[in-house]
Structures are given as C-alpha cells and as structure tokens.
Amino acid sequence: MKPDRRPYILLNYALSLDGKTSTENRDPVQFTSRIDRRLMDEIRADVDAVLIGAGTLRAEDPPVRIQAAKRRDERVRAGKSPHPLSIVLSRSMRLPSEGRYWKDDQVDRIIATTEQTPAELALPFQEKAEVVRAGWSSVDLVEFCRMLSDRGVSRLLVEGGGEVNMAFWEAGLVDEIYLTLCPVVIGGSKAPTAADGTGFTADGFRRLRLVESRRVGQELFLRYRVIRSRS
C-alpha cells in the first residue's frame, strides 16, 4: 500500500540482453553508450535526491552528481541546488571514506542506516554526510521515505544495486522505471540483476505498463509505470 507521505520514486538501470547489471565479480565495466549516460544525467537533473546502496558505492565509487553544466545552471535558476541530494543506504556503515563519491563539495549527502548501528561506525562520516536512522535491523524504507518527504524531496531516483531495488519493490514504493537494454551478454549465475534477493512468488509479481520506447543505435530505451491495485 502506498504510504500517505513519500516521494515519487523512479528506478533507473541498464541491463545486458541476459538481464545482468554487471559481472559476477561486480567489475567496474561500462557497457552503455554515451547516449545512455546523457539520459542518466537528464533523469538525475529532474529529481530532488538520488539513492544508491552501499554495495554500489563499494564496487563502483560513482560520482553521483549532474555532469552537464547547463543542467546544473537550470536547477540553480529554478531555485534548487546544483546537484540532487545524494543518499547511501547502508545497514552496516561499511563504507569507503575516500573516493570519487565524496569529492564534490557542492553535493549534500545523507547516509541512511539503522537504529542498532554503533555510533562509532558513523563517526568517521559526520563531516561528509548527515547520518539518518530508520528501522532497527534494516533500514525501514517507508519511514525513511516519509522523512525525505518531510524534507521536501518530492522525486527520488534509485540507482541500485539489485538488492536495494528489490527492497523498494518489496515495500511497494516503486512508481516508474527507466530501463536501457544493451546489446551485450555478460552471463554468470551469480552476476547481479536489477532485482536480486529471494524474489516474488507468482501471485506477488509487480505489473507495469510500457509508456515509452525508442531505439537509438543498438540500444532500446524503455520507460514503464507501475500498475497500482485498486483494492
């Protein structure tokens, strides 16, 4: 059931033809085109916050920011910060304290963790990010999304990885998906997908409808919206 207060939530990811988002070892490979990366920048520029999981930060160290100066300027003219709020989801606080992710001082950051996370693990990050607690043994996404809504976040972009995406699916929090289908095969029974974990049984599948599709070069750019139950 949709909570009373939460942002509109989008997922954005690229998949290989066999449904993988990376290699089994989570190597930092780039299999998308420049067009896909421009689209990612465009989607980021249209949201208030971007969320990634701790696994994505450890494996990829992504600089979660708006790359195009024109889009940053447009945000500033609209009364927004140059970059969306950047959020890391982490139960354990096992995060790298250095790297590309932390470089830009124009980006405001939040680390979402649990009530039981020891204070000493959060201490090294207090000057880099605000540490927010929601939930006891795992981050309560419904509660956290209400916190974000109360802070004025109306559109939240989730960029994975697969376990984080699946947590949002399980909580019934996903509204829309941007999917880029890329002409590569990665393989590997343990390679990450866009929704990892146990998965749904047949009576719990999430249903979506295609609202936009286009082919550019050898990639397919697809956009889906979640079909909400009327019950």
CSV table of C-alpha atoms in Angstrom, one decimal:
chain,number,residue,atom,x,y,z
A,1,MET,CA,0.0,0.0,0.0
A,2,LYS,CA,1.3,3.4,-0.9
A,3,PRO,CA,2.2,5.5,2.2
A,4,ASP,CA,0.5,8.8,2.8
A,5,ARG,CA,3.7,10.8,2.5
A,6,ARG,CA,6.6,9.8,0.3
A,7,PRO,CA,8.4,11.0,-2.9
A,8,TYR,CA,7.5,9.8,-6.3
A,9,ILE,CA,10.1,7.0,-6.8
A,10,LEU,CA,11.9,6.1,-10.0
A,11,LEU,CA,14.4,3.3,-10.8
A,12,ASN,CA,17.0,3.7,-13.5
A,13,TYR,CA,19.3,1.0,-14.7
A,14,ALA,CA,20.9,-0.6,-17.7
A,15,LEU,CA,20.7,-4.3,-18.5
A,16,SER,CA,22.6,-6.7,-20.7
A,17,LEU,CA,20.5,-8.9,-23.0
A,18,ASP,CA,20.7,-11.7,-20.5
A,19,GLY,CA,19.4,-9.4,-17.7
A,20,LYS,CA,22.6,-8.6,-15.8
A,21,THR,CA,23.8,-5.2,-14.5
A,22,SER,CA,27.4,-6.2,-14.0
A,23,THR,CA,29.8,-9.1,-13.9
A,24,GLU,CA,29.8,-11.8,-11.2
A,25,ASN,CA,32.7,-10.0,-9.6
A,26,ARG,CA,31.0,-6.6,-9.9
A,27,ASP,CA,33.8,-5.3,-12.0
A,28,PRO,CA,33.5,-1.6,-12.9
A,29,VAL,CA,32.7,-2.2,-16.5
A,30,GLN,CA,30.9,0.3,-18.8
A,31,PHE,CA,28.6,-1.4,-21.4
A,32,THR,CA,26.3,1.5,-22.0
A,33,SER,CA,26.6,4.2,-24.7
A,34,ARG,CA,27.2,7.9,-24.3
A,35,ILE,CA,23.5,8.4,-25.1
A,36,ASP,CA,22.5,6.4,-22.1
A,37,ARG,CA,24.9,8.3,-19.9
A,38,ARG,CA,23.4,11.6,-21.1
A,39,LEU,CA,19.9,10.2,-20.3
A,40,MET,CA,21.0,9.3,-16.8
A,41,ASP,CA,22.3,12.9,-16.3
A,42,GLU,CA,18.9,14.2,-17.6
A,43,ILE,CA,17.0,12.0,-15.2
A,44,ARG,CA,19.1,13.0,-12.3
A,45,ALA,CA,18.7,16.6,-13.1
A,46,ASP,CA,14.9,16.2,-12.8
A,47,VAL,CA,14.8,14.7,-9.3
A,48,ASP,CA,15.4,16.0,-5.8
A,49,ALA,CA,17.5,13.1,-4.5
A,50,VAL,CA,19.4,10.1,-5.8
A,51,LEU,CA,19.9,6.9,-3.7
A,52,ILE,CA,22.4,4.1,-4.1
A,53,GLY,CA,23.2,1.1,-2.0
A,54,ALA,CA,26.4,0.6,0.0
A,55,GLY,CA,27.3,-2.3,-2.3
A,56,THR,CA,27.2,0.1,-5.3
A,57,LEU,CA,29.4,2.6,-3.5
A,58,ARG,CA,32.0,-0.1,-2.6
A,59,ALA,CA,32.0,-1.7,-6.1
A,60,GLU,CA,31.8,1.4,-8.3
A,61,ASP,CA,32.6,4.5,-6.3
A,62,PRO,CA,30.2,6.5,-8.6
A,63,PRO,CA,30.3,10.3,-8.6
A,64,VAL,CA,26.6,10.9,-8.1
A,65,ARG,CA,26.2,14.4,-9.5
A,66,ILE,CA,25.0,16.3,-12.5
A,67,GLN,CA,27.6,16.2,-15.2
A,68,ALA,CA,26.3,18.8,-17.6
A,69,ALA,CA,26.9,22.4,-16.6
A,70,LYS,CA,23.8,23.5,-18.5
A,71,ARG,CA,21.6,21.3,-16.4
A,72,ARG,CA,23.2,22.4,-13.1
A,73,ASP,CA,22.6,26.0,-14.2
A,74,GLU,CA,18.9,25.2,-14.9
A,75,ARG,CA,18.5,23.8,-11.5
A,76,VAL,CA,20.0,26.8,-9.8
A,77,ARG,CA,17.8,29.2,-11.8
A,78,ALA,CA,14.8,27.1,-10.6
A,79,GLY,CA,15.9,27.7,-7.0
A,80,LYS,CA,17.4,24.3,-6.5
A,81,SER,CA,20.9,23.1,-5.5
A,82,PRO,CA,23.2,22.4,-8.4
A,83,HIS,CA,23.0,18.7,-7.7
A,84,PRO,CA,20.3,16.5,-6.1
A,85,LEU,CA,20.7,15.3,-2.6
A,86,SER,CA,22.8,12.1,-2.6
A,87,ILE,CA,21.8,9.2,-0.4
A,88,VAL,CA,23.6,6.0,0.5
A,89,LEU,CA,21.7,3.1,2.1
A,90,SER,CA,23.8,1.1,4.5
A,91,ARG,CA,22.9,-1.3,7.3
A,92,SER,CA,26.5,-1.8,8.4
A,93,MET,CA,28.1,1.6,7.7
A,94,ARG,CA,30.9,-0.4,6.0
A,95,LEU,CA,31.6,2.4,3.5
A,96,PRO,CA,34.8,3.7,1.9
A,97,SER,CA,35.6,7.1,3.4
A,98,GLU,CA,37.6,8.3,0.3
A,99,GLY,CA,37.0,8.2,-3.4
A,100,ARG,CA,35.1,9.9,-6.2
A,101,TYR,CA,31.8,9.7,-4.5
A,102,TRP,CA,32.9,12.1,-1.8
A,103,LYS,CA,34.8,14.6,-3.9
A,104,ASP,CA,32.3,17.3,-4.9
A,105,ASP,CA,31.6,19.7,-2.1
A,106,GLN,CA,28.5,21.1,-3.8
A,107,VAL,CA,26.7,17.8,-3.2
A,108,ASP,CA,24.7,17.4,0.1
A,109,ARG,CA,24.7,13.8,1.3
A,110,ILE,CA,22.8,11.5,3.6
A,111,ILE,CA,23.7,8.1,4.9
A,112,ALA,CA,20.6,6.1,5.9
A,113,THR,CA,21.3,3.4,8.4
A,114,THR,CA,19.6,1.6,11.3
A,115,GLU,CA,19.0,2.3,15.0
A,116,GLN,CA,21.3,-0.5,16.0
A,117,THR,CA,24.3,0.7,14.1
A,118,PRO,CA,27.0,1.7,16.6
A,119,ALA,CA,27.7,5.4,16.9
A,120,GLU,CA,31.4,4.9,16.5
A,121,LEU,CA,30.9,3.5,12.9
A,122,ALA,CA,29.0,6.6,11.9
A,123,LEU,CA,31.6,9.0,13.5
A,124,PRO,CA,34.1,9.0,10.5
A,125,PHE,CA,31.3,10.2,8.2
A,126,GLN,CA,29.8,13.0,10.2
A,127,GLU,CA,31.7,15.7,8.4
A,128,LYS,CA,30.9,14.2,5.0
A,129,ALA,CA,27.2,13.4,5.4
A,130,GLU,CA,24.2,13.5,7.7
A,131,VAL,CA,23.6,10.1,9.2
A,132,VAL,CA,19.9,9.3,9.5
A,133,ARG,CA,18.5,6.3,11.3
A,134,ALA,CA,15.3,4.5,10.3
A,135,GLY,CA,14.4,0.9,11.4
A,136,TRP,CA,16.2,-1.4,13.8
A,137,SER,CA,18.0,-4.2,11.9
A,138,SER,CA,17.4,-2.9,8.4
A,139,VAL,CA,16.5,0.5,7.0
A,140,ASP,CA,12.8,1.0,7.2
A,141,LEU,CA,12.2,2.4,3.7
A,142,VAL,CA,8.7,3.5,4.3
A,143,GLU,CA,9.8,5.5,7.4
A,144,PHE,CA,12.8,6.9,5.6
A,145,CYS,CA,10.8,8.0,2.6
A,146,ARG,CA,8.4,9.8,4.9
A,147,MET,CA,11.5,11.6,6.3
A,148,LEU,CA,12.5,12.6,2.8
A,149,SER,CA,9.1,13.8,2.0
A,150,ASP,CA,9.1,16.0,5.2
A,151,ARG,CA,12.4,17.4,3.9
A,152,GLY,CA,10.8,18.5,0.7
A,153,VAL,CA,12.0,15.6,-1.5
A,154,SER,CA,9.2,15.0,-4.0
A,155,ARG,CA,11.1,12.9,-6.6
A,156,LEU,CA,13.6,10.2,-5.6
A,157,LEU,CA,15.7,8.3,-8.1
A,158,VAL,CA,17.0,4.9,-7.0
A,159,GLU,CA,20.1,3.7,-8.8
A,160,GLY,CA,20.5,0.3,-7.2
A,161,GLY,CA,22.1,-2.1,-6.9
A,162,GLY,CA,19.8,-5.1,-7.2
A,163,GLU,CA,19.2,-5.7,-3.5
A,164,VAL,CA,18.3,-2.1,-2.9
A,165,ASN,CA,16.0,-2.1,-5.9
A,166,MET,CA,14.3,-5.2,-4.7
A,167,ALA,CA,13.8,-3.7,-1.2
A,168,PHE,CA,11.9,-0.8,-2.8
A,169,TRP,CA,9.8,-3.3,-4.8
A,170,GLU,CA,9.0,-5.3,-1.7
A,171,ALA,CA,8.0,-2.2,0.2
A,172,GLY,CA,5.6,-1.2,-2.7
A,173,LEU,CA,7.5,2.0,-3.2
A,174,VAL,CA,8.3,2.0,-6.9
A,175,ASP,CA,6.3,4.2,-9.3
A,176,GLU,CA,8.3,4.2,-12.5
A,177,ILE,CA,11.3,2.6,-14.3
A,178,TYR,CA,13.8,3.8,-16.9
A,179,LEU,CA,15.5,0.8,-18.5
A,180,THR,CA,18.2,0.7,-21.1
A,181,LEU,CA,18.6,-2.6,-22.8
A,182,CYS,CA,22.2,-3.0,-24.1
A,183,PRO,CA,23.5,-5.3,-26.9
A,184,VAL,CA,25.9,-7.3,-24.7
A,185,VAL,CA,25.8,-10.7,-22.9
A,186,ILE,CA,27.5,-10.9,-19.5
A,187,GLY,CA,26.5,-14.3,-18.2
A,188,GLY,CA,27.1,-15.8,-14.8
A,189,SER,CA,24.6,-17.4,-12.5
A,190,LYS,CA,25.8,-15.1,-9.6
A,191,ALA,CA,26.1,-11.9,-11.7
A,192,PRO,CA,23.8,-9.2,-10.3
A,193,THR,CA,20.5,-8.4,-11.8
A,194,ALA,CA,18.2,-5.3,-11.4
A,195,ALA,CA,16.2,-7.0,-8.6
A,196,ASP,CA,18.2,-9.5,-6.5
A,197,GLY,CA,17.2,-11.5,-3.4
A,198,THR,CA,14.6,-14.1,-2.9
A,199,GLY,CA,12.1,-12.6,-5.4
A,200,PHE,CA,8.3,-12.8,-5.5
A,201,THR,CA,6.0,-15.8,-5.8
A,202,ALA,CA,3.7,-15.9,-8.8
A,203,ASP,CA,0.8,-14.2,-7.0
A,204,GLY,CA,3.1,-11.3,-6.0
A,205,PHE,CA,4.6,-10.2,-9.3
A,206,ARG,CA,4.7,-6.5,-9.8
A,207,ARG,CA,2.9,-5.4,-13.0
A,208,LEU,CA,3.9,-2.4,-15.2
A,209,ARG,CA,2.8,-0.8,-18.4
A,210,LEU,CA,5.0,0.5,-21.1
A,211,VAL,CA,4.6,4.2,-21.6
A,212,GLU,CA,7.6,5.0,-23.8
A,213,SER,CA,10.0,3.1,-26.0
A,214,ARG,CA,12.7,4.2,-28.5
A,215,ARG,CA,15.7,2.7,-30.3
A,216,VAL,CA,18.9,4.7,-30.6
A,217,GLY,CA,21.7,2.9,-32.3
A,218,GLN,CA,21.8,-0.6,-30.9
A,219,GLU,CA,20.1,0.2,-27.5
A,220,LEU,CA,16.5,0.2,-26.5
A,221,PHE,CA,15.3,2.9,-24.1
A,222,LEU,CA,12.2,1.8,-22.2
A,223,ARG,CA,10.0,3.5,-19.7
A,224,TYR,CA,7.4,1.8,-17.6
A,225,ARG,CA,4.9,2.8,-14.9
A,226,VAL,CA,3.8,0.6,-12.1
A,227,ILE,CA,0.2,-0.6,-12.2
A,228,ARG,CA,-1.4,0.0,-8.8
A,229,SER,CA,-4.0,-2.3,-7.5
A,230,ARG,CA,-7.4,-0.7,-6.9
A,231,SER,CA,-8.1,-2.8,-3.9
